[in-house]
Amino acid sequence: GPGRPIQDIARDFANYIYDNYTSKGREVDIIGHSMGGLVTRVAVLGTGEGWAGFPPEVAVDDIVTAGTPHQGLVYGCQAECTYQWRQMTSGENGTGFIDKLHESAPGAADRGLDDPWAAGIDWSLIGSNEDSLVSYSSAIDQGYFAHQKYGYDEDLNGDGTADCSDPDVDHGELISLTGDGGYCLRYWHHGPHGGPHTTSDGWSPLKAARNAVR
């Protein structure tokens, strides 16, 4: 339920991966939407850092998060909220959960996706400037590493005016829109000539996620 800590759900998910796949020599790819991306991130983080109750390892090849509040929700907890909602709130009204995803600590570096706990996994983050629940910058974890980042934004060059138009890409649409083209897309990848690159005929969110895990 909504009162259950995200890290407890992540522990169960990590054990599910271990029991059904890792222990049988199989790797998995994961696409996580919204809080599901945090559950996935913490499943790998808790395993990598050896948290109590987490399995010895999880064999994960690719992870894609879409509309995940890596830096918190747009409208975090203001008054009465579920515990999970408070965990996804940054700042003083939250629980400190979001801060811990990025904190510096002995042996944890900055808990970034390029640190040892995440080694061997290819990370792709997807966000939309039209997402009313999770901001563009939060969804792509702006300022922090990922191998690929995809951002849906009609203002392709960032000058404050629309350069193209596409279907509305709100929070739910990030896991429902399909198609090979027709989207205003800004994307980056780690390495030489990584971008950002822009296109007015980009992949749909589900196509981007599918290609990211392939």
PDB file of N, CA and C in Angstrom, residues 50-127:
ATOM      1  N   GLY A  50      24.748  -3.672  -0.243  1.00  0.00           N
ATOM      2  CA  GLY A  50      24.628  -4.714   0.769  1.00  0.00           C
ATOM      3  C   GLY A  50      23.676  -4.406   1.902  1.00  0.00           C
ATOM      4  N   TRP A  51      22.549  -3.754   1.592  1.00  0.00           N
ATOM      5  CA  TRP A  51      21.561  -3.451   2.633  1.00  0.00           C
ATOM      6  C   TRP A  51      20.931  -4.734   3.173  1.00  0.00           C
ATOM      7  N   ALA A  52      20.489  -4.682   4.409  1.00  0.00           N
ATOM      8  CA  ALA A  52      19.895  -5.845   5.064  1.00  0.00           C
ATOM      9  C   ALA A  52      18.667  -6.339   4.308  1.00  0.00           C
ATOM     10  N   GLY A  53      18.620  -7.653   4.074  1.00  0.00           N
ATOM     11  CA  GLY A  53      17.471  -8.268   3.428  1.00  0.00           C
ATOM     12  C   GLY A  53      17.535  -8.286   1.920  1.00  0.00           C
ATOM     13  N   PHE A  54      18.498  -7.593   1.334  1.00  0.00           N
ATOM     14  CA  PHE A  54      18.642  -7.575  -0.123  1.00  0.00           C
ATOM     15  C   PHE A  54      19.457  -8.789  -0.566  1.00  0.00           C
ATOM     16  N   PRO A  55      19.293  -9.250  -1.779  1.00  0.00           N
ATOM     17  CA  PRO A  55      20.009 -10.441  -2.243  1.00  0.00           C
ATOM     18  C   PRO A  55      21.490 -10.150  -2.475  1.00  0.00           C
ATOM     19  N   PRO A  56      22.279 -11.195  -2.697  1.00  0.00           N
ATOM     20  CA  PRO A  56      23.713 -10.980  -2.904  1.00  0.00           C
ATOM     21  C   PRO A  56      24.037 -10.259  -4.211  1.00  0.00           C
ATOM     22  N   GLU A  57      23.168 -10.385  -5.197  1.00  0.00           N
ATOM     23  CA  GLU A  57      23.379  -9.699  -6.477  1.00  0.00           C
ATOM     24  C   GLU A  57      22.078  -9.690  -7.264  1.00  0.00           C
ATOM     25  N   VAL A  58      22.006  -8.784  -8.229  1.00  0.00           N
ATOM     26  CA  VAL A  58      20.941  -8.813  -9.232  1.00  0.00           C
ATOM     27  C   VAL A  58      21.597  -8.600 -10.591  1.00  0.00           C
ATOM     28  N   ALA A  59      21.306  -9.473 -11.527  1.00  0.00           N
ATOM     29  CA  ALA A  59      21.885  -9.383 -12.862  1.00  0.00           C
ATOM     30  C   ALA A  59      20.928  -8.599 -13.752  1.00  0.00           C
ATOM     31  N   VAL A  60      21.234  -7.322 -13.913  1.00  0.00           N
ATOM     32  CA  VAL A  60      20.404  -6.420 -14.710  1.00  0.00           C
ATOM     33  C   VAL A  60      21.268  -5.824 -15.807  1.00  0.00           C
ATOM     34  N   ASP A  61      20.786  -5.875 -17.044  1.00  0.00           N
ATOM     35  CA  ASP A  61      21.552  -5.394 -18.188  1.00  0.00           C
ATOM     36  C   ASP A  61      21.206  -3.948 -18.530  1.00  0.00           C
ATOM     37  N   ASP A  62      19.910  -3.662 -18.676  1.00  0.00           N
ATOM     38  CA  ASP A  62      19.456  -2.330 -19.070  1.00  0.00           C
ATOM     39  C   ASP A  62      18.320  -1.879 -18.151  1.00  0.00           C
ATOM     40  N   ILE A  63      18.335  -0.593 -17.789  1.00  0.00           N
ATOM     41  CA  ILE A  63      17.238   0.004 -17.034  1.00  0.00           C
ATOM     42  C   ILE A  63      16.807   1.287 -17.726  1.00  0.00           C
ATOM     43  N   VAL A  64      15.501   1.415 -17.941  1.00  0.00           N
ATOM     44  CA  VAL A  64      14.906   2.640 -18.467  1.00  0.00           C
ATOM     45  C   VAL A  64      13.919   3.156 -17.434  1.00  0.00           C
ATOM     46  N   THR A  65      14.010   4.440 -17.093  1.00  0.00           N
ATOM     47  CA  THR A  65      12.989   5.039 -16.245  1.00  0.00           C
ATOM     48  C   THR A  65      12.269   6.123 -17.046  1.00  0.00           C
ATOM     49  N   ALA A  66      10.958   6.207 -16.879  1.00  0.00           N
ATOM     50  CA  ALA A  66      10.138   7.186 -17.595  1.00  0.00           C
ATOM     51  C   ALA A  66       9.281   7.950 -16.590  1.00  0.00           C
ATOM     52  N   GLY A  67       9.428   9.256 -16.567  1.00  0.00           N
ATOM     53  CA  GLY A  67       8.649  10.060 -15.632  1.00  0.00           C
ATOM     54  C   GLY A  67       8.935   9.722 -14.182  1.00  0.00           C
ATOM     55  N   THR A  68      10.157   9.330 -13.890  1.00  0.00           N
ATOM     56  CA  THR A  68      10.533   8.963 -12.522  1.00  0.00           C
ATOM     57  C   THR A  68      11.065  10.189 -11.778  1.00  0.00           C
ATOM     58  N   PRO A  69      10.575  10.447 -10.574  1.00  0.00           N
ATOM     59  CA  PRO A  69      11.002  11.643  -9.834  1.00  0.00           C
ATOM     60  C   PRO A  69      12.348  11.457  -9.142  1.00  0.00           C
ATOM     61  N   HIS A  70      13.406  11.361  -9.940  1.00  0.00           N
ATOM     62  CA  HIS A  70      14.742  11.188  -9.373  1.00  0.00           C
ATOM     63  C   HIS A  70      15.114  12.343  -8.448  1.00  0.00           C
ATOM     64  N   GLN A  71      14.551  13.524  -8.699  1.00  0.00           N
ATOM     65  CA  GLN A  71      14.808  14.686  -7.853  1.00  0.00           C
ATOM     66  C   GLN A  71      13.528  15.197  -7.185  1.00  0.00           C
ATOM     67  N   GLY A  72      12.528  14.348  -7.123  1.00  0.00           N
ATOM     68  CA  GLY A  72      11.293  14.700  -6.434  1.00  0.00           C
ATOM     69  C   GLY A  72      10.156  15.078  -7.364  1.00  0.00           C
ATOM     70  N   LEU A  73       8.946  15.155  -6.787  1.00  0.00           N
ATOM     71  CA  LEU A  73       7.735  15.490  -7.525  1.00  0.00           C
ATOM     72  C   LEU A  73       7.585  16.995  -7.691  1.00  0.00           C
ATOM     73  N   VAL A  74       6.820  17.394  -8.720  1.00  0.00           N
ATOM     74  CA  VAL A  74       6.521  18.812  -8.912  1.00  0.00           C
ATOM     75  C   VAL A  74       5.760  19.346  -7.703  1.00  0.00           C
ATOM     76  N   TYR A  75       4.700  18.658  -7.325  1.00  0.00           N
ATOM     77  CA  TYR A  75       3.908  19.054  -6.163  1.00  0.00           C
ATOM     78  C   TYR A  75       4.125  18.022  -5.059  1.00  0.00           C
ATOM     79  N   GLY A  76       5.141  18.253  -4.277  1.00  0.00           N
ATOM     80  CA  GLY A  76       5.437  17.335  -3.196  1.00  0.00           C
ATOM     81  C   GLY A  76       4.453  17.505  -2.054  1.00  0.00           C
ATOM     82  N   CYS A  77       4.736  16.842  -0.984  1.00  0.00           N
ATOM     83  CA  CYS A  77       3.838  16.839   0.168  1.00  0.00           C
ATOM     84  C   CYS A  77       3.733  18.240   0.770  1.00  0.00           C
ATOM     85  N   GLN A  78       2.493  18.738   0.881  1.00  0.00           N
ATOM     86  CA  GLN A  78       2.245  20.049   1.469  1.00  0.00           C
ATOM     87  C   GLN A  78       1.573  19.940   2.841  1.00  0.00           C
ATOM     88  N   ALA A  79       0.794  18.888   3.032  1.00  0.00           N
ATOM     89  CA  ALA A  79       0.085  18.710   4.311  1.00  0.00           C
ATOM     90  C   ALA A  79       0.012  17.225   4.626  1.00  0.00           C
ATOM     91  N   GLU A  80      -1.183  16.642   4.572  1.00  0.00           N
ATOM     92  CA  GLU A  80      -1.353  15.210   4.813  1.00  0.00           C
ATOM     93  C   GLU A  80      -1.023  14.437   3.539  1.00  0.00           C
ATOM     94  N   CYS A  81      -0.086  13.550   3.627  1.00  0.00           N
ATOM     95  CA  CYS A  81       0.340  12.791   2.450  1.00  0.00           C
ATOM     96  C   CYS A  81       0.614  11.344   2.846  1.00  0.00           C
ATOM     97  N   THR A  82       0.581  10.452   1.861  1.00  0.00           N
ATOM     98  CA  THR A  82       1.023   9.087   2.111  1.00  0.00           C
ATOM     99  C   THR A  82       2.528   9.089   2.336  1.00  0.00           C
ATOM    100  N   TYR A  83       3.036   8.044   2.963  1.00  0.00           N
ATOM    101  CA  TYR A  83       4.468   7.983   3.237  1.00  0.00           C
ATOM    102  C   TYR A  83       5.266   7.955   1.932  1.00  0.00           C
ATOM    103  N   GLN A  84       4.776   7.214   0.937  1.00  0.00           N
ATOM    104  CA  GLN A  84       5.483   7.158  -0.340  1.00  0.00           C
ATOM    105  C   GLN A  84       5.541   8.538  -0.994  1.00  0.00           C
ATOM    106  N   TRP A  85       4.450   9.307  -0.890  1.00  0.00           N
ATOM    107  CA  TRP A  85       4.431  10.643  -1.480  1.00  0.00           C
ATOM    108  C   TRP A  85       5.451  11.546  -0.769  1.00  0.00           C
ATOM    109  N   ARG A  86       5.550  11.398   0.559  1.00  0.00           N
ATOM    110  CA  ARG A  86       6.549  12.181   1.287  1.00  0.00           C
ATOM    111  C   ARG A  86       7.966  11.760   0.918  1.00  0.00           C
ATOM    112  N   GLN A  87       8.159  10.459   0.668  1.00  0.00           N
ATOM    113  CA  GLN A  87       9.483  10.017   0.235  1.00  0.00           C
ATOM    114  C   GLN A  87       9.864  10.629  -1.109  1.00  0.00           C
ATOM    115  N   MET A  88       8.873  10.846  -1.963  1.00  0.00           N
ATOM    116  CA  MET A  88       9.143  11.403  -3.287  1.00  0.00           C
ATOM    117  C   MET A  88       9.109  12.928  -3.289  1.00  0.00           C
ATOM    118  N   THR A  89       9.069  13.530  -2.118  1.00  0.00           N
ATOM    119  CA  THR A  89       9.109  14.979  -1.968  1.00  0.00           C
ATOM    120  C   THR A  89      10.522  15.391  -1.576  1.00  0.00           C
ATOM    121  N   SER A  90      11.073  16.331  -2.302  1.00  0.00           N
ATOM    122  CA  SER A  90      12.404  16.826  -1.950  1.00  0.00           C
ATOM    123  C   SER A  90      12.270  17.964  -0.940  1.00  0.00           C
ATOM    124  N   GLY A  91      13.347  18.261  -0.251  1.00  0.00           N
ATOM    125  CA  GLY A  91      13.342  19.388   0.671  1.00  0.00           C
ATOM    126  C   GLY A  91      12.760  19.068   2.032  1.00  0.00           C
ATOM    127  N   GLU A  92      12.367  20.110   2.747  1.00  0.00           N
ATOM    128  CA  GLU A  92      12.026  19.980   4.158  1.00  0.00           C
ATOM    129  C   GLU A  92      10.734  19.215   4.410  1.00  0.00           C
ATOM    130  N   ASN A  93       9.840  19.143   3.431  1.00  0.00           N
ATOM    131  CA  ASN A  93       8.588  18.410   3.631  1.00  0.00           C
ATOM    132  C   ASN A  93       8.716  16.923   3.313  1.00  0.00           C
ATOM    133  N   GLY A  94       9.878  16.521   2.854  1.00  0.00           N
ATOM    134  CA  GLY A  94      10.097  15.126   2.523  1.00  0.00           C
ATOM    135  C   GLY A  94      10.714  14.356   3.676  1.00  0.00           C
ATOM    136  N   THR A  95      11.101  13.126   3.381  1.00  0.00           N
ATOM    137  CA  THR A  95      11.704  12.263   4.400  1.00  0.00           C
ATOM    138  C   THR A  95      13.229  12.229   4.309  1.00  0.00           C
ATOM    139  N   GLY A  96      13.789  12.864   3.285  1.00  0.00           N
ATOM    140  CA  GLY A  96      15.220  12.778   3.032  1.00  0.00           C
ATOM    141  C   GLY A  96      15.575  11.690   2.040  1.00  0.00           C
ATOM    142  N   PHE A  97      14.566  10.943   1.592  1.00  0.00           N
ATOM    143  CA  PHE A  97      14.792   9.826   0.669  1.00  0.00           C
ATOM    144  C   PHE A  97      15.453  10.303  -0.634  1.00  0.00           C
ATOM    145  N   ILE A  98      14.908  11.362  -1.237  1.00  0.00           N
ATOM    146  CA  ILE A  98      15.452  11.870  -2.499  1.00  0.00           C
ATOM    147  C   ILE A  98      16.892  12.335  -2.307  1.00  0.00           C
ATOM    148  N   ASP A  99      17.155  13.006  -1.190  1.00  0.00           N
ATOM    149  CA  ASP A  99      18.519  13.468  -0.922  1.00  0.00           C
ATOM    150  C   ASP A  99      19.487  12.297  -0.817  1.00  0.00           C
ATOM    151  N   LYS A 100      19.055  11.206  -0.216  1.00  0.00           N
ATOM    152  CA  LYS A 100      19.944  10.058  -0.041  1.00  0.00           C
ATOM    153  C   LYS A 100      20.317   9.399  -1.369  1.00  0.00           C
ATOM    154  N   LEU A 101      19.477   9.574  -2.394  1.00  0.00           N
ATOM    155  CA  LEU A 101      19.819   9.034  -3.704  1.00  0.00           C
ATOM    156  C   LEU A 101      21.024   9.752  -4.304  1.00  0.00           C
ATOM    157  N   HIS A 102      21.302  10.956  -3.818  1.00  0.00           N
ATOM    158  CA  HIS A 102      22.371  11.768  -4.401  1.00  0.00           C
ATOM    159  C   HIS A 102      23.435  12.163  -3.384  1.00  0.00           C
ATOM    160  N   GLU A 103      23.357  11.618  -2.165  1.00  0.00           N
ATOM    161  CA  GLU A 103      24.263  12.089  -1.125  1.00  0.00           C
ATOM    162  C   GLU A 103      25.678  11.547  -1.298  1.00  0.00           C
ATOM    163  N   SER A 104      26.618  12.303  -0.787  1.00  0.00           N
ATOM    164  CA  SER A 104      27.992  11.823  -0.705  1.00  0.00           C
ATOM    165  C   SER A 104      28.166  11.135   0.640  1.00  0.00           C
ATOM    166  N   ALA A 105      28.728   9.961   0.623  1.00  0.00           N
ATOM    167  CA  ALA A 105      28.959   9.215   1.854  1.00  0.00           C
ATOM    168  C   ALA A 105      30.151   8.290   1.643  1.00  0.00           C
ATOM    169  N   PRO A 106      30.877   7.953   2.696  1.00  0.00           N
ATOM    170  CA  PRO A 106      32.022   7.044   2.550  1.00  0.00           C
ATOM    171  C   PRO A 106      31.608   5.745   1.859  1.00  0.00           C
ATOM    172  N   GLY A 107      32.293   5.430   0.779  1.00  0.00           N
ATOM    173  CA  GLY A 107      32.002   4.203   0.058  1.00  0.00           C
ATOM    174  C   GLY A 107      30.846   4.299  -0.909  1.00  0.00           C
ATOM    175  N   ALA A 108      30.116   5.404  -0.872  1.00  0.00           N
ATOM    176  CA  ALA A 108      28.953   5.545  -1.750  1.00  0.00           C
ATOM    177  C   ALA A 108      29.175   6.571  -2.850  1.00  0.00           C
ATOM    178  N   ALA A 109      30.313   7.297  -2.784  1.00  0.00           N
ATOM    179  CA  ALA A 109      30.561   8.399  -3.719  1.00  0.00           C
ATOM    180  C   ALA A 109      29.328   9.295  -3.720  1.00  0.00           C
ATOM    181  N   ASP A 110      28.732   9.574  -4.887  1.00  0.00           N
ATOM    182  CA  ASP A 110      27.508  10.372  -4.870  1.00  0.00           C
ATOM    183  C   ASP A 110      26.293   9.506  -5.204  1.00  0.00           C
ATOM    184  N   ARG A 111      26.442   8.188  -5.118  1.00  0.00           N
ATOM    185  CA  ARG A 111      25.380   7.240  -5.446  1.00  0.00           C
ATOM    186  C   ARG A 111      24.846   7.466  -6.859  1.00  0.00           C
ATOM    187  N   GLY A 112      25.702   7.989  -7.709  1.00  0.00           N
ATOM    188  CA  GLY A 112      25.309   8.226  -9.089  1.00  0.00           C
ATOM    189  C   GLY A 112      25.267   6.937  -9.887  1.00  0.00           C
ATOM    190  N   LEU A 113      24.684   7.029 -11.069  1.00  0.00           N
ATOM    191  CA  LEU A 113      24.519   5.848 -11.915  1.00  0.00           C
ATOM    192  C   LEU A 113      25.829   5.413 -12.571  1.00  0.00           C
ATOM    193  N   ASP A 114      26.904   6.184 -12.340  1.00  0.00           N
ATOM    194  CA  ASP A 114      28.229   5.796 -12.827  1.00  0.00           C
ATOM    195  C   ASP A 114      29.123   5.296 -11.697  1.00  0.00           C
ATOM    196  N   ASP A 115      28.523   5.009 -10.532  1.00  0.00           N
ATOM    197  CA  ASP A 115      29.292   4.514  -9.394  1.00  0.00           C
ATOM    198  C   ASP A 115      29.297   2.980  -9.355  1.00  0.00           C
ATOM    199  N   PRO A 116      30.154   2.382  -8.520  1.00  0.00           N
ATOM    200  CA  PRO A 116      30.331   0.919  -8.551  1.00  0.00           C
ATOM    201  C   PRO A 116      29.051   0.109  -8.367  1.00  0.00           C
ATOM    202  N   TRP A 117      28.114   0.563  -7.540  1.00  0.00           N
ATOM    203  CA  TRP A 117      26.883  -0.205  -7.309  1.00  0.00           C
ATOM    204  C   TRP A 117      26.069  -0.391  -8.586  1.00  0.00           C
ATOM    205  N   ALA A 118      26.246   0.528  -9.552  1.00  0.00           N
ATOM    206  CA  ALA A 118      25.467   0.481 -10.793  1.00  0.00           C
ATOM    207  C   ALA A 118      26.269  -0.066 -11.967  1.00  0.00           C
ATOM    208  N   ALA A 119      27.479  -0.555 -11.708  1.00  0.00           N
ATOM    209  CA  ALA A 119      28.370  -0.992 -12.782  1.00  0.00           C
ATOM    210  C   ALA A 119      27.744  -2.113 -13.605  1.00  0.00           C
ATOM    211  N   GLY A 120      27.947  -2.038 -14.906  1.00  0.00           N
ATOM    212  CA  GLY A 120      27.465  -3.078 -15.810  1.00  0.00           C
ATOM    213  C   GLY A 120      26.046  -2.880 -16.299  1.00  0.00           C
ATOM    214  N   ILE A 121      25.371  -1.838 -15.807  1.00  0.00           N
ATOM    215  CA  ILE A 121      23.998  -1.561 -16.216  1.00  0.00           C
ATOM    216  C   ILE A 121      23.985  -0.331 -17.109  1.00  0.00           C
ATOM    217  N   ASP A 122      23.243  -0.398 -18.199  1.00  0.00           N
ATOM    218  CA  ASP A 122      23.058   0.742 -19.086  1.00  0.00           C
ATOM    219  C   ASP A 122      21.772   1.463 -18.673  1.00  0.00           C
ATOM    220  N   TRP A 123      21.892   2.746 -18.310  1.00  0.00           N
ATOM    221  CA  TRP A 123      20.772   3.519 -17.779  1.00  0.00           C
ATOM    222  C   TRP A 123      20.274   4.533 -18.800  1.00  0.00           C
ATOM    223  N   SER A 124      18.965   4.557 -19.024  1.00  0.00           N
ATOM    224  CA  SER A 124      18.329   5.540 -19.900  1.00  0.00           C
ATOM    225  C   SER A 124      17.180   6.196 -19.139  1.00  0.00           C
ATOM    226  N   LEU A 125      17.145   7.524 -19.124  1.00  0.00           N
ATOM    227  CA  LEU A 125      16.128   8.273 -18.399  1.00  0.00           C
ATOM    228  C   LEU A 125      15.287   9.073 -19.385  1.00  0.00           C
ATOM    229  N   ILE A 126      13.970   9.003 -19.229  1.00  0.00           N
ATOM    230  CA  ILE A 126      13.044   9.674 -20.142  1.00  0.00           C
ATOM    231  C   ILE A 126      12.161  10.630 -19.358  1.00  0.00           C
ATOM    232  N   GLY A 127      12.040  11.868 -19.849  1.00  0.00           N
ATOM    233  CA  GLY A 127      11.181  12.850 -19.217  1.00  0.00           C
ATOM    234  C   GLY A 127      10.478  13.707 -20.242  1.00  0.00           C
TER     235      GLY A 127
END
